[in-house]
Every structure is written in structure tokens, then in C-alpha cells.
PDB file of C-alpha atoms in Angstrom:
ATOM      1  CA  MET A   1     103.038 294.669 197.908  1.00 68.00           C
ATOM      2  CA  ALA A   2     103.267 292.673 194.674  1.00 77.00           C
ATOM      3  CA  GLU A   3     104.519 289.113 194.908  1.00 86.00           C
ATOM      4  CA  GLY A   4     108.306 288.816 194.795  1.00 89.00           C
ATOM      5  CA  TYR A   5     108.929 292.409 195.932  1.00 93.00           C
ATOM      6  CA  GLU A   6     110.293 293.624 199.269  1.00 92.00           C
ATOM      7  CA  PRO A   7     110.159 297.285 200.360  1.00 93.00           C
ATOM      8  CA  SER A   8     113.405 299.257 200.302  1.00 92.00           C
ATOM      9  CA  LYS A   9     114.833 300.586 203.572  1.00 91.00           C
ATOM     10  CA  ASP A  10     113.895 304.182 202.686  1.00 92.00           C
ATOM     11  CA  GLY A  11     110.403 303.253 201.423  1.00 88.00           C
ATOM     12  CA  THR A  12     110.826 304.901 198.020  1.00 91.00           C
ATOM     13  CA  HIS A  13     110.604 301.657 196.072  1.00 94.00           C
ATOM     14  CA  ALA A  14     110.361 297.891 196.315  1.00 95.00           C
ATOM     15  CA  VAL A  15     113.016 295.471 195.077  1.00 94.00           C
ATOM     16  CA  PHE A  16     112.198 292.268 193.189  1.00 95.00           C
ATOM     17  CA  THR A  17     113.962 289.548 195.160  1.00 94.00           C
ATOM     18  CA  LYS A  18     113.494 286.505 192.939  1.00 94.00           C
ATOM     19  CA  PRO A  19     116.345 285.596 190.563  1.00 91.00           C
ATOM     20  CA  ILE A  20     116.190 287.201 187.101  1.00 94.00           C
ATOM     21  CA  GLU A  21     117.089 284.721 184.371  1.00 94.00           C
ATOM     22  CA  SER A  22     119.810 285.647 181.916  1.00 94.00           C
ATOM     23  CA  SER A  23     122.232 283.855 179.632  1.00 96.00           C
ATOM     24  CA  ALA A  24     125.354 282.376 181.185  1.00 95.00           C
ATOM     25  CA  ASN A  25     127.276 284.471 178.613  1.00 96.00           C
ATOM     26  CA  ASP A  26     125.649 287.705 179.763  1.00 97.00           C
ATOM     27  CA  GLU A  27     127.968 289.627 182.101  1.00 95.00           C
ATOM     28  CA  ARG A  28     125.470 292.432 182.792  1.00 97.00           C
ATOM     29  CA  HIS A  29     123.769 292.757 186.173  1.00 96.00           C
ATOM     30  CA  TYR A  30     119.994 293.190 186.406  1.00 96.00           C
ATOM     31  CA  ARG A  31     117.723 294.552 189.127  1.00 95.00           C
ATOM     32  CA  LEU A  32     113.980 295.057 188.942  1.00 96.00           C
ATOM     33  CA  ILE A  33     112.353 297.639 191.193  1.00 95.00           C
ATOM     34  CA  ARG A  34     108.848 299.032 191.563  1.00 94.00           C
ATOM     35  CA  LEU A  35     108.562 302.722 192.411  1.00 93.00           C
ATOM     36  CA  SER A  36     105.958 304.078 194.822  1.00 89.00           C
ATOM     37  CA  ASN A  37     103.890 305.235 191.793  1.00 90.00           C
ATOM     38  CA  GLU A  38     103.727 301.544 190.641  1.00 88.00           C
ATOM     39  CA  LEU A  39     106.126 302.102 187.725  1.00 91.00           C
ATOM     40  CA  GLU A  40     108.363 299.078 187.230  1.00 92.00           C
ATOM     41  CA  VAL A  41     111.997 299.799 186.375  1.00 94.00           C
ATOM     42  CA  LEU A  42     114.529 297.320 185.045  1.00 95.00           C
ATOM     43  CA  LEU A  43     118.052 298.494 185.890  1.00 96.00           C
ATOM     44  CA  ILE A  44     120.858 297.001 183.816  1.00 97.00           C
ATOM     45  CA  HIS A  45     124.519 297.529 184.646  1.00 96.00           C
ATOM     46  CA  ASP A  46     127.027 296.905 181.875  1.00 97.00           C
ATOM     47  CA  ALA A  47     130.590 297.696 182.942  1.00 95.00           C
ATOM     48  CA  THR A  48     131.698 297.842 179.290  1.00 96.00           C
ATOM     49  CA  ALA A  49     129.120 300.426 178.120  1.00 97.00           C
ATOM     50  CA  ASP A  50     130.516 303.792 177.041  1.00 97.00           C
ATOM     51  CA  LYS A  51     127.271 305.672 177.873  1.00 98.00           C
ATOM     52  CA  SER A  52     124.280 305.468 180.173  1.00 98.00           C
ATOM     53  CA  ALA A  53     120.822 305.069 178.682  1.00 98.00           C
ATOM     54  CA  ALA A  54     117.159 304.903 179.626  1.00 97.00           C
ATOM     55  CA  ALA A  55     113.947 303.952 177.857  1.00 96.00           C
ATOM     56  CA  LEU A  56     110.262 304.260 178.716  1.00 95.00           C
ATOM     57  CA  ASP A  57     107.368 302.551 177.001  1.00 95.00           C
ATOM     58  CA  VAL A  58     103.738 303.524 177.594  1.00 93.00           C
ATOM     59  CA  HIS A  59     100.782 301.441 176.453  1.00 94.00           C
ATOM     60  CA  VAL A  60      99.168 304.243 174.417  1.00 95.00           C
ATOM     61  CA  GLY A  61      99.475 304.500 170.647  1.00 97.00           C
ATOM     62  CA  HIS A  62      97.548 305.256 167.469  1.00 96.00           C
ATOM     63  CA  LEU A  63      94.722 302.883 168.423  1.00 97.00           C
ATOM     64  CA  SER A  64      94.050 305.113 171.455  1.00 97.00           C
ATOM     65  CA  ASP A  65      93.416 308.192 169.288  1.00 97.00           C
ATOM     66  CA  PRO A  66      89.846 309.500 169.482  1.00 97.00           C
ATOM     67  CA  ASP A  67      88.030 309.374 166.135  1.00 96.00           C
ATOM     68  CA  ASN A  68      87.934 313.172 165.961  1.00 97.00           C
ATOM     69  CA  LEU A  69      91.658 313.595 166.887  1.00 96.00           C
ATOM     70  CA  GLN A  70      93.596 311.125 164.761  1.00 97.00           C
ATOM     71  CA  GLY A  71      97.343 311.571 165.319  1.00 96.00           C
ATOM     72  CA  LEU A  72      96.946 312.678 168.942  1.00 96.00           C
ATOM     73  CA  ALA A  73      99.286 309.997 170.371  1.00 96.00           C
ATOM     74  CA  HIS A  74     102.037 310.959 167.932  1.00 96.00           C
ATOM     75  CA  PHE A  75     101.498 314.660 168.637  1.00 95.00           C
ATOM     76  CA  LEU A  76     101.810 314.027 172.394  1.00 93.00           C
ATOM     77  CA  GLU A  77     105.019 312.070 171.761  1.00 92.00           C
ATOM     78  CA  HIS A  78     106.566 315.253 170.360  1.00 90.00           C
ATOM     79  CA  LEU A  79     105.293 317.474 173.181  1.00 87.00           C
ATOM     80  CA  LEU A  80     107.563 315.700 175.656  1.00 80.00           C
ATOM     81  CA  PHE A  81     110.606 317.208 173.944  1.00 81.00           C
ATOM     82  CA  LEU A  82     109.339 320.803 173.966  1.00 85.00           C
ATOM     83  CA  GLY A  83     109.681 321.574 177.677  1.00 85.00           C
ATOM     84  CA  THR A  84     108.231 320.942 181.110  1.00 88.00           C
ATOM     85  CA  ALA A  85     107.237 323.031 184.112  1.00 91.00           C
ATOM     86  CA  LYS A  86     110.660 322.436 185.690  1.00 94.00           C
ATOM     87  CA  TYR A  87     112.573 322.897 182.408  1.00 93.00           C
ATOM     88  CA  PRO A  88     110.360 325.247 180.365  1.00 92.00           C
ATOM     89  CA  ARG A  89     112.874 326.374 177.747  1.00 91.00           C
ATOM     90  CA  GLU A  90     112.069 324.774 174.383  1.00 87.00           C
ATOM     91  CA  ASN A  91     114.533 322.039 173.368  1.00 88.00           C
ATOM     92  CA  GLU A  92     116.404 322.198 176.690  1.00 92.00           C
ATOM     93  CA  TYR A  93     116.266 318.401 176.945  1.00 93.00           C
ATOM     94  CA  LYS A  94     117.880 317.793 173.551  1.00 93.00           C
ATOM     95  CA  GLU A  95     120.450 320.545 174.186  1.00 95.00           C
ATOM     96  CA  PHE A  96     121.411 318.944 177.513  1.00 97.00           C
ATOM     97  CA  LEU A  97     121.881 315.566 175.851  1.00 97.00           C
ATOM     98  CA  SER A  98     123.823 317.033 172.946  1.00 97.00           C
ATOM     99  CA  LEU A  99     126.211 318.865 175.290  1.00 98.00           C
ATOM    100  CA  HIS A 100     126.911 315.585 177.120  1.00 98.00           C
ATOM    101  CA  ALA A 101     127.501 313.141 174.230  1.00 97.00           C
ATOM    102  CA  GLY A 102     123.879 312.020 174.104  1.00 98.00           C
ATOM    103  CA  LYS A 103     120.848 311.813 171.887  1.00 97.00           C
ATOM    104  CA  SER A 104     117.168 310.884 172.145  1.00 96.00           C
ATOM    105  CA  ASN A 105     114.304 309.647 170.039  1.00 96.00           C
ATOM    106  CA  ALA A 106     110.768 308.338 170.321  1.00 96.00           C
ATOM    107  CA  SER A 107     108.253 306.425 168.257  1.00 97.00           C
ATOM    108  CA  THR A 108     104.526 305.847 168.315  1.00 97.00           C
ATOM    109  CA  SER A 109     103.072 302.571 167.064  1.00 98.00           C
ATOM    110  CA  LEU A 110      99.577 301.095 167.120  1.00 98.00           C
ATOM    111  CA  ASP A 111      99.434 300.384 170.844  1.00 97.00           C
ATOM    112  CA  ASN A 112     102.486 301.942 172.469  1.00 97.00           C
ATOM    113  CA  THR A 113     104.789 304.952 172.525  1.00 97.00           C
ATOM    114  CA  ALA A 114     108.472 304.448 173.282  1.00 97.00           C
ATOM    115  CA  TYR A 115     110.999 307.081 174.390  1.00 96.00           C
ATOM    116  CA  HIS A 116     114.745 306.512 174.769  1.00 97.00           C
ATOM    117  CA  PHE A 117     118.004 308.403 175.227  1.00 97.00           C
ATOM    118  CA  ASP A 118     121.681 307.903 175.905  1.00 98.00           C
ATOM    119  CA  VAL A 119     124.115 310.276 177.568  1.00 98.00           C
ATOM    120  CA  GLY A 120     127.580 310.361 179.142  1.00 98.00           C
ATOM    121  CA  HIS A 121     127.665 308.415 182.417  1.00 97.00           C
ATOM    122  CA  ALA A 122     128.184 311.472 184.634  1.00 98.00           C
ATOM    123  CA  PHE A 123     125.049 313.164 183.245  1.00 98.00           C
ATOM    124  CA  LEU A 124     122.466 310.370 183.601  1.00 97.00           C
ATOM    125  CA  GLU A 125     120.788 311.906 186.654  1.00 97.00           C
ATOM    126  CA  GLY A 126     120.389 315.289 184.921  1.00 97.00           C
ATOM    127  CA  ALA A 127     118.971 313.645 181.811  1.00 96.00           C
ATOM    128  CA  LEU A 128     116.477 311.591 183.841  1.00 94.00           C
ATOM    129  CA  ASP A 129     115.398 314.699 185.714  1.00 94.00           C
ATOM    130  CA  ARG A 130     114.642 316.445 182.449  1.00 91.00           C
TER     131      ARG A 130
END
């Protein structure tokens, strides 16, 4: 277990137990967890937000492209939006978001690729699943 983390009761994740610094003017609540697959997740609760949102950043970008496949990282960025094994219909993700007051986007830079979306509060779980 990484330093500062304690396992959750159900064993699905670990919770960072040290205080997270924030501005005294910041009324949001923060919690850092580490999933069983080692992915770290920063959860932020803002009672005044009109939507829920999520973002994911991976440390792979243009500099990771093989010499013979320039543009591969950017191409893979777009594949995420085309469908998955669980949701195989093309554009189902964007349609789901659109039907529930949401939108998504992504960008690929030199050394990372970032994905993000927002959606109505009641539909966050469905959007994350997709």
C-alpha cells in the first residue's frame, strides 16, 4: 500500500488519509483514492456546480508515436469516442451525453492525452460506464 493510503472496507480502493491542502476560500471538498488497478482518482465535490464532470489524463502523446506511425496518439484519442465492446454502437457515448445536458472533448499534446466530459448530475454513473 502506498504511503498515506488506507484500504477501503470493501477492498475496491484505498483512501488517502493525509490532509489535502486547499485555499481557505475554497468551499469544495476533496478526496483522493487509489483504485485496485493503481489509478489515482481525485474526487471533488462542489455543491454549487450545475453538472457533474470527469477528466482523465494519460502520459502518452505525440512524442510516443513510432517513427513509421506519426499521428498514432491522436488517432487513438479519437477511437475512444467510436464505441467499446460494452457500448459498440458508433457515437453512443456522445449521444448519451447530449441527451443528458453534457458534452465531451479530448486533446493530444506532446506527452499526454486528456479526455473530459460533463453531464447532468443524475447521469454521471452512466457516462463513466461508457
